[in-house]
Coordinates of C-alpha atoms and ligand atoms in Angstrom, one line a residue:
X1385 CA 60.6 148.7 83.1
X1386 CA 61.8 144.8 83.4
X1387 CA 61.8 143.0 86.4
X1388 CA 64.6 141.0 87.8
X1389 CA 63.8 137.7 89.6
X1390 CA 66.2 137.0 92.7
X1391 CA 68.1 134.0 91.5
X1392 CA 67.2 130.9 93.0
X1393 CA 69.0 129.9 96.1
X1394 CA 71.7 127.6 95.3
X1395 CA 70.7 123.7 96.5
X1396 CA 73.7 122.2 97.9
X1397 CA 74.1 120.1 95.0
X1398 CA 74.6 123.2 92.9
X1399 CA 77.8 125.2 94.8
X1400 CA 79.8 123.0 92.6
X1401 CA 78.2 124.2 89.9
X1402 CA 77.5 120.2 89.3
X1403 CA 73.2 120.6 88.0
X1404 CA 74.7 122.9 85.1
X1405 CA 78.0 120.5 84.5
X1406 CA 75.4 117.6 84.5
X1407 CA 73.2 118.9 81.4
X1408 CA 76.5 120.2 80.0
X1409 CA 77.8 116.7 80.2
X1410 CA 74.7 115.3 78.2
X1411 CA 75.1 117.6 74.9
X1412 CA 78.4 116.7 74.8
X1413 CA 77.8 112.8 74.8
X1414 CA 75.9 113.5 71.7
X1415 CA 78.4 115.4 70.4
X1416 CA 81.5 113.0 70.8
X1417 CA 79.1 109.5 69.2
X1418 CA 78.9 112.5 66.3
X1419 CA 82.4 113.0 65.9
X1420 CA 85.2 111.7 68.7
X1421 CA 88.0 112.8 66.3
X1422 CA 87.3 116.7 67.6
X1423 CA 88.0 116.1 71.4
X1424 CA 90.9 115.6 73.1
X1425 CA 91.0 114.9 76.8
X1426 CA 93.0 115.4 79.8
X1427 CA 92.8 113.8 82.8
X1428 CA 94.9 112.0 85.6
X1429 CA 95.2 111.7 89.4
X1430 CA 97.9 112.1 92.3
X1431 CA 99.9 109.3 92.9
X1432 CA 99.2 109.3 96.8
X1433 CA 97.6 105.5 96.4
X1434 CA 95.7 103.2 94.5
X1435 CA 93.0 104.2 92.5
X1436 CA 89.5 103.0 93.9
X1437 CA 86.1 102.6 93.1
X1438 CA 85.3 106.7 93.4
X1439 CA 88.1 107.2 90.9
X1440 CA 86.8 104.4 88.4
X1441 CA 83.0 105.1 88.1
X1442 CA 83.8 108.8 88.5
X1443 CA 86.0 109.2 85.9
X1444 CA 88.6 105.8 84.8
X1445 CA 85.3 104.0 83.3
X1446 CA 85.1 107.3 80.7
X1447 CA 88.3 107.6 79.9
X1448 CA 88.2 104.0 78.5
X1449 CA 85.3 104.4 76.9
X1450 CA 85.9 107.3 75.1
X1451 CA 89.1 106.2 74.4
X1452 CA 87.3 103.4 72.7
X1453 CA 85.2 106.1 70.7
X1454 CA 88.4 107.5 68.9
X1455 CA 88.7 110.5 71.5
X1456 CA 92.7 111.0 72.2
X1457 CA 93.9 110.4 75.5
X1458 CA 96.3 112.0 77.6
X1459 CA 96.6 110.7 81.3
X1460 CA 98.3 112.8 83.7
X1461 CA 100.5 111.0 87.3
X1462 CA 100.2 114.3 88.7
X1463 CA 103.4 113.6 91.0
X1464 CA 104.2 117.4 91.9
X1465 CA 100.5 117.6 93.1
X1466 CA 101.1 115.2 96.4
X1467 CA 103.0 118.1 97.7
X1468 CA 100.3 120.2 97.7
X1469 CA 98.7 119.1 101.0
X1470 CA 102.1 116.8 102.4
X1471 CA 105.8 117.3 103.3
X1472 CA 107.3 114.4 101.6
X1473 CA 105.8 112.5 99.1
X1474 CA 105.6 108.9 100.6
X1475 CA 106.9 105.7 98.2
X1476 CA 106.5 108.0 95.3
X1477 CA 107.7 106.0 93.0
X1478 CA 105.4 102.6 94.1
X1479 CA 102.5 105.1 93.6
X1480 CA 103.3 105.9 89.9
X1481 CA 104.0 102.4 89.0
X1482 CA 100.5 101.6 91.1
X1483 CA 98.6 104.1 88.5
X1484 CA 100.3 103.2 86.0
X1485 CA 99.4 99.6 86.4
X1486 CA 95.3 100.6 87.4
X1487 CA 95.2 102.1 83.9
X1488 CA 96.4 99.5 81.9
X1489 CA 94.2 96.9 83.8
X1490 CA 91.1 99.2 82.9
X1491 CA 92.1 99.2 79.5
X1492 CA 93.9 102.1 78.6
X1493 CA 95.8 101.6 75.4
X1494 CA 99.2 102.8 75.5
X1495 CA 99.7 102.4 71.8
X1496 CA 96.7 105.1 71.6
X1497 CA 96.6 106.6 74.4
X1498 CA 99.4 108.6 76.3
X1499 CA 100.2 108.1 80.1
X1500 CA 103.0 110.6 81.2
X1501 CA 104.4 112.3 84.5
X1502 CA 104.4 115.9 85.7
X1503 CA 108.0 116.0 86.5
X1504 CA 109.6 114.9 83.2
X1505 CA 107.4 117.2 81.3
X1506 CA 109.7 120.8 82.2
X1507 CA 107.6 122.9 79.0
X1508 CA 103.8 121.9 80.3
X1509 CA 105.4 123.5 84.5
X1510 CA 106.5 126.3 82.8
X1511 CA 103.4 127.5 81.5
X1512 CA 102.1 128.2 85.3
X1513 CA 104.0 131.4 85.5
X1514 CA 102.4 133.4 82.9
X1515 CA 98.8 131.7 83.7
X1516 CA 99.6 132.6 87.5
X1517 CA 99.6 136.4 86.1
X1518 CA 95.3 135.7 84.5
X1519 CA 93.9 135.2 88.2
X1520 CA 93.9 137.0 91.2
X1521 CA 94.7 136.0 94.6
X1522 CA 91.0 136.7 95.5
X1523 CA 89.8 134.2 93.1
X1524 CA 92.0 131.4 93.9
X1525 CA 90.9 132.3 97.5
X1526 CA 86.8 131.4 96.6
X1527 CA 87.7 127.9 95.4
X1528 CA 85.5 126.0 97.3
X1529 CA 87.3 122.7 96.1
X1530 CA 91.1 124.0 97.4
X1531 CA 88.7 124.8 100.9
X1532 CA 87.9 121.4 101.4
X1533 CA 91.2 119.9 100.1
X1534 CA 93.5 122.5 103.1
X1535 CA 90.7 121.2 105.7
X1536 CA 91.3 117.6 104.8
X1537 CA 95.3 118.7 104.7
X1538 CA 98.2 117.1 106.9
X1539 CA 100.3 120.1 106.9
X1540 CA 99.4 122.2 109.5
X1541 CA 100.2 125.6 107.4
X1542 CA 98.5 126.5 103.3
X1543 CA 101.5 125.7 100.8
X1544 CA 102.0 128.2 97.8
X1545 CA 101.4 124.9 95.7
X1546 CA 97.9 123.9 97.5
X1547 CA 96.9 127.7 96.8
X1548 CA 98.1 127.3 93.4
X1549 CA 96.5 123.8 92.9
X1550 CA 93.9 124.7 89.9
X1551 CA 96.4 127.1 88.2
X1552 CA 98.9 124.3 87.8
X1553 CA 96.2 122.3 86.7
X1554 CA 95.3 124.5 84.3
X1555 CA 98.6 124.5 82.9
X1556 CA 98.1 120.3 83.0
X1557 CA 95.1 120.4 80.7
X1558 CA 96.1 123.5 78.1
X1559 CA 99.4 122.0 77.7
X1560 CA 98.2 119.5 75.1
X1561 CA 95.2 121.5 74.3
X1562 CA 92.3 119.5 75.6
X1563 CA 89.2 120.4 75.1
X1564 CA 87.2 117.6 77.1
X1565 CA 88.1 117.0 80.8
X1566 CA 86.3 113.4 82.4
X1567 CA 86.5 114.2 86.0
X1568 CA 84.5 113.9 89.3
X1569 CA 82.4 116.3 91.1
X1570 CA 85.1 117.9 93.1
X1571 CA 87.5 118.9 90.0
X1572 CA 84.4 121.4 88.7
X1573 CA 85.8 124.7 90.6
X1574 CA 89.3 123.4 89.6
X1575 CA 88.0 123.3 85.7
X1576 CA 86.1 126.8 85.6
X1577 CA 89.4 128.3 86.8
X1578 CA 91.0 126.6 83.4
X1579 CA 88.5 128.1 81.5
X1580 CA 89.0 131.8 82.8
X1581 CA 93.0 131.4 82.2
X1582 CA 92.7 129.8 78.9
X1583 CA 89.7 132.7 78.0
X1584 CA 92.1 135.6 79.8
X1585 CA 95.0 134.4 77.6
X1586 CA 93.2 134.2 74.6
X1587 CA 91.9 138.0 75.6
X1588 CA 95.3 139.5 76.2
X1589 CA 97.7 138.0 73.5
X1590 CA 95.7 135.6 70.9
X1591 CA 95.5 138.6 68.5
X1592 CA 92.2 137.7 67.5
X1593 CA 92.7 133.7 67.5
X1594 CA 92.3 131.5 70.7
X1595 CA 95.6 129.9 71.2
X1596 CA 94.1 127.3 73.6
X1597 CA 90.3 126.0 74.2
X1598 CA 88.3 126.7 77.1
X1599 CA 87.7 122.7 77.7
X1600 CA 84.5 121.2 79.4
X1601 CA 84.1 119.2 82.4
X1602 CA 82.3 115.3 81.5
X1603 CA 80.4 114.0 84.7
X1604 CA 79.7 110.5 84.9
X1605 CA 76.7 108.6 86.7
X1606 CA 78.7 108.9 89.6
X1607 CA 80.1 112.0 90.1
X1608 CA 81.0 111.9 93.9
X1609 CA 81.2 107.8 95.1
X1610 CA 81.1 108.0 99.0
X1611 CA 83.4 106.1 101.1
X1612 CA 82.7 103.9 103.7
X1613 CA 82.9 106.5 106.4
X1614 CA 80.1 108.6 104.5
X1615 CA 82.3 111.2 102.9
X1616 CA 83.8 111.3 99.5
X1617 CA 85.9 108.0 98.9
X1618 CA 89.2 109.3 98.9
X1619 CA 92.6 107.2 98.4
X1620 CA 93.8 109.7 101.0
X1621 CA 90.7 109.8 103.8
X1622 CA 91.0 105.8 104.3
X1623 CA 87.8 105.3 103.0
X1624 CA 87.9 103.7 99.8
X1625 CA 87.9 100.2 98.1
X1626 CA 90.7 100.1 95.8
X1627 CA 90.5 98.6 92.7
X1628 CA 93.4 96.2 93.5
X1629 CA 91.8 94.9 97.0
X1630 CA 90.8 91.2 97.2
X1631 CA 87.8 89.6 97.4
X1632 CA 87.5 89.0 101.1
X1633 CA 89.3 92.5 101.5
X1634 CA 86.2 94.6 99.4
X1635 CA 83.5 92.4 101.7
X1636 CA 85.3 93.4 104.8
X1637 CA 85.3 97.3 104.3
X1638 CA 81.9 96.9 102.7
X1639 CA 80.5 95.2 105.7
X1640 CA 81.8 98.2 107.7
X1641 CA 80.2 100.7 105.4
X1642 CA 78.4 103.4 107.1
X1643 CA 74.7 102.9 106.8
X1644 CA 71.5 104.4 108.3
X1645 CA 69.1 102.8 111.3
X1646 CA 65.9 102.3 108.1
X1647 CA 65.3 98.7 107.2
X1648 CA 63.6 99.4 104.0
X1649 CA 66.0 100.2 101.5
X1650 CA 65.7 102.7 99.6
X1651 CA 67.3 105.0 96.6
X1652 CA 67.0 108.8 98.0
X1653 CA 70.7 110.4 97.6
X1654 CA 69.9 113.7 99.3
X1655 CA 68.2 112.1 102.4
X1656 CA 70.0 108.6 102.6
X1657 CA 73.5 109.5 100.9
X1658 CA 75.1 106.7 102.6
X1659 CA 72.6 103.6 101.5
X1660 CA 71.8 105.8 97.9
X1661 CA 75.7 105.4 97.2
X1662 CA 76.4 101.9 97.9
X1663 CA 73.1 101.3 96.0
X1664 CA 74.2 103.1 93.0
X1665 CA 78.0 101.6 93.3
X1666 CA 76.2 97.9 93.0
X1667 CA 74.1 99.3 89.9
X1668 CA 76.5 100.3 88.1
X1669 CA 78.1 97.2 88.6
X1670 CA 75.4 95.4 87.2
X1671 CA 74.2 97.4 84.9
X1672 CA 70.6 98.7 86.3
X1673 CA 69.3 101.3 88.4
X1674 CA 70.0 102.3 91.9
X1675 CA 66.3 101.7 91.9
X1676 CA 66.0 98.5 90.6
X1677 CA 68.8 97.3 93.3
X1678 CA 66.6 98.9 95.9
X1679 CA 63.4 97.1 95.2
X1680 CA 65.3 93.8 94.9
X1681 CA 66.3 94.6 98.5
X1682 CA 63.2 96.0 100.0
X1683 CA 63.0 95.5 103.5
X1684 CA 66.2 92.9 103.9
X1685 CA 68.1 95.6 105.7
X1686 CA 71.4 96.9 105.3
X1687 CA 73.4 93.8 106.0
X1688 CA 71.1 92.3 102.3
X1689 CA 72.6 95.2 100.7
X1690 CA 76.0 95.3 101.5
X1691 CA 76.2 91.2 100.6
X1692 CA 74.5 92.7 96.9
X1693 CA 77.1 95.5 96.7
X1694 CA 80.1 93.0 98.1
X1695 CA 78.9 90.2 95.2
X1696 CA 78.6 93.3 92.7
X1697 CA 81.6 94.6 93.1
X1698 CA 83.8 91.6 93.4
X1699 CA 82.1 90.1 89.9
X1700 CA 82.8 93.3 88.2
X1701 CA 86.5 93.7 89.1
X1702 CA 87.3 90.0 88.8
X1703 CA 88.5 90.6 85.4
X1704 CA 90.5 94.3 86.5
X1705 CA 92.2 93.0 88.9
X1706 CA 93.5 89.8 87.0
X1707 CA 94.7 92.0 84.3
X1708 CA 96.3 94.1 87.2
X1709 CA 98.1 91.3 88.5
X1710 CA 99.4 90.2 85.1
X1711 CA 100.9 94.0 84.6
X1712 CA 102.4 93.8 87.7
X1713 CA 104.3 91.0 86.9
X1714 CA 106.4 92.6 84.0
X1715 CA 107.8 96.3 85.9
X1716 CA 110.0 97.3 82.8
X1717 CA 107.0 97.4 80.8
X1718 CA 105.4 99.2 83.3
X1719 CA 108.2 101.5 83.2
X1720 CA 108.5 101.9 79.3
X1721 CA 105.2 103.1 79.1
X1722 CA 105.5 105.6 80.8
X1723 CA 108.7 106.9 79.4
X1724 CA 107.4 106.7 76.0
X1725 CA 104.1 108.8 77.0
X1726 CA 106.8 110.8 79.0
X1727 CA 108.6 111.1 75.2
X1728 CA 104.7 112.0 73.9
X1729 CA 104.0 114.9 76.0
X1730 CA 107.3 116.6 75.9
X1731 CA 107.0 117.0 72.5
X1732 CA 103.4 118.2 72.6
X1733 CA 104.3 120.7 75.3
X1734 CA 107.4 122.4 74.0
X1735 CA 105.2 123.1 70.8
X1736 CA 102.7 124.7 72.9
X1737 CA 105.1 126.4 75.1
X1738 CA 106.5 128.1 71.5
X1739 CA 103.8 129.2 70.5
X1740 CA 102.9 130.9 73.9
X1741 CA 106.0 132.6 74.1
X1742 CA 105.6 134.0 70.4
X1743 CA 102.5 135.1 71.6
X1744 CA 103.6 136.7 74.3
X1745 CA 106.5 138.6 72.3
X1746 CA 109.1 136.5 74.3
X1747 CA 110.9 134.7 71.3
X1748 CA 114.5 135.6 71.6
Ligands
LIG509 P1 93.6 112.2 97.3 O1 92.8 111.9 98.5 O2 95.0 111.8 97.3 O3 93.3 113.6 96.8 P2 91.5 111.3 95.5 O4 91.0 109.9 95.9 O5 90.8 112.5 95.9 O6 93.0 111.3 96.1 P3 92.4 112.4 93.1 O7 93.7 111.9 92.5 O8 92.4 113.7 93.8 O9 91.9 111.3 94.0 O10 91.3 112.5 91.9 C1 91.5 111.9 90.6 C2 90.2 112.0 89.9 O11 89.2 111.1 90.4 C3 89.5 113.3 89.8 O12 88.9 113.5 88.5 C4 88.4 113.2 90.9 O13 87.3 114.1 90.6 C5 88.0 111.8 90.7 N1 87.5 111.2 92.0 C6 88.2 111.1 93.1 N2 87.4 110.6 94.1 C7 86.2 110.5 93.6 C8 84.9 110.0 94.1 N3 84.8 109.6 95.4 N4 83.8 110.0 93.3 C9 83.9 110.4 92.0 N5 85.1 110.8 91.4 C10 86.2 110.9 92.2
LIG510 MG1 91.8 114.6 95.6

């Protein structure tokens, strides 16, 4: 007779599934120095702002990097997406321009790389309908991440599209068949539901071949940045520090940064989140350990570190946001990138969009 052993109860770090992403995340590091050429990523944001410090060390700093290794690069300006928890889509078109301009001032290459928009790609929304018909209403129901997204909401009512959110996203990543997705915390429930699509499809009409990959979530060092309120830094939530801010701007919302009442600094992220993440936003900024930071701090007190993460921070975006400003001075290049990667992606998609519907026995 075997015994079964009651599985450990989940730590709270772990409902995301982010311990098992995190180890995941580390054989594939050694597997893309080995050979970048056999990944392909997806990734991209909602236009609802400007991109911020959560958004760059939780994802932007890898898609540069690997970008840099050889990987290929598609980056997604998930416009349809701001509907999913708004009316209207506020200066929509400011927004795009705005992401566009954050990714070229990180360094994306648009001679490599391809930066393209939801709406002009018709192929890549088509593919929802049959992946709507791989998961059930229960599932889509479970996903902790679209729980927290309706209670941070403005509409007062659950939109078809919010419900839908991670099966149109699935459709984002399959379209171009990527097999590596750089993303924060928060997208791992969205990412698992790409996998069961792209694993049902395969099931029910690959005939033996997989027609599309089940792709892996990449966490960074810094999978979930806090804001200066103490939640997740969120262009939406009014908490972040946006990659664009000024100097005297980042030392103002880091001075009101949400700290605790200890004097002794500290790194201890489950029982000081809020001093752990400014510690570990300054460390990456200069290259050490939150640790490190922490003992250069000692017993200086809150207002010592948020002058270390203010200095930090500033020093590393100095060059960023000159770049930025450059971009910003040149809109119809701005534009033609982004009708080029628009060019890109429609081709990629209506290829993969034939071959689903010859899979599917719907090539009339
Ligand atoms: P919104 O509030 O409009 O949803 P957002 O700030 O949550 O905006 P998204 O466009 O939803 O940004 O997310 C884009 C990418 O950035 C995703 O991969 C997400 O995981 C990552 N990301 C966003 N915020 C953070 C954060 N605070 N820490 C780490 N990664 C983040
Ligand atoms: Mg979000």
């Amino acid at each position: 007779m075997t015994t079964t052993l009651a599985p450990a109860a989940p730590s709270a770090d772990d409902v995301l599934g982010t311990s098992a992403a995190r180890t995941r995340s580390a054989v594939l590091e050694r597997q893309i120095l080995e050979d970048p050429g056999r990944f392909r990523i997806l990734t991209g944001d909602r236009p609802t702002g400007r991109l911020h410090l959560g958004h760059y060390f939780g994802t932007l700093h890898n898609r540069v990097r690997l970008q840099d290794l050889g990987v290929e690069l598609f980056v997604i300006v998930a416009d349809y997406q701001v509907l999913t928890d708004r009316d209207v889509a506020d200066r929509l078109t400011e927004h795009v321009e705005e992401l566009v301009l954050d990714h070229l001032a990180i360094g994306v290459d648009p001679e490599r790389s391809t930066v393209f928009t939801h709406s002009a790609v018709p192929a890549l929304n088509q593919l929802l309908l049959p992946f709507l018909s791989l998961v059930s209403v229960a599932e889509l129901n479970r996903n902790p991440t679209v729980k927290d997204e309706i209670a941070h909401s403005r509409q007062s009512a659950v939109s078809g599209l919010m419900f839908t959110y991670p099966v149109h996203q699935a459709a984002d990543i399959l379209f171009c068949k990527a097999n590596l997705v750089p993303v924060g915390q928060d997208q791992l429930p969205h990412l698992e539901v790409t996998r069961t699509v792209a694993r049902r499809f395969n099931d029910r009409y690959g005939s033996g071949t997989a027609v599309f990959p089940e792709p892996d979530a990449l966490l960074s060092e810094a999978p979930l940045l806090l804001g200066t309120d103490g939640t997740k830094m969120s262009k939406s939530r009014g908490n972040s520090i946006a990659l664009a801010a000024g100097a005297d701007e980042t030392a103002r919302l880091i001075k009101g940064a949400k700290t605790d009442s200890e004097r002794h600094i500290a790194y201890d992220p489950a029982g000081r989140p809020e001093v752990s993440s400014l510690l570990l936003l300054a460390a990456l900024c200069q290259g050490r350990t939150p640790e490190e930071v922490a003992d250069d701090i000692g017993s200086a007190g809150a207002a010592a570190l948020k002058r270390t993460v203010t200095e930090s921070v500033n020093e590393y975006l100095a060059p960023i946001r000159s770049r930025r400003a450059e971009y910003a001075r040149d809109r119809a290049y701005v534009l033609r990138i982004l009708r080029e990667g628009n060019e890109r992606a429609r081709a990629v998609a209506d290829a993969t969009l034939a071959e689903v519907r010859a899979a599917m026995n719907s090539r009339y």
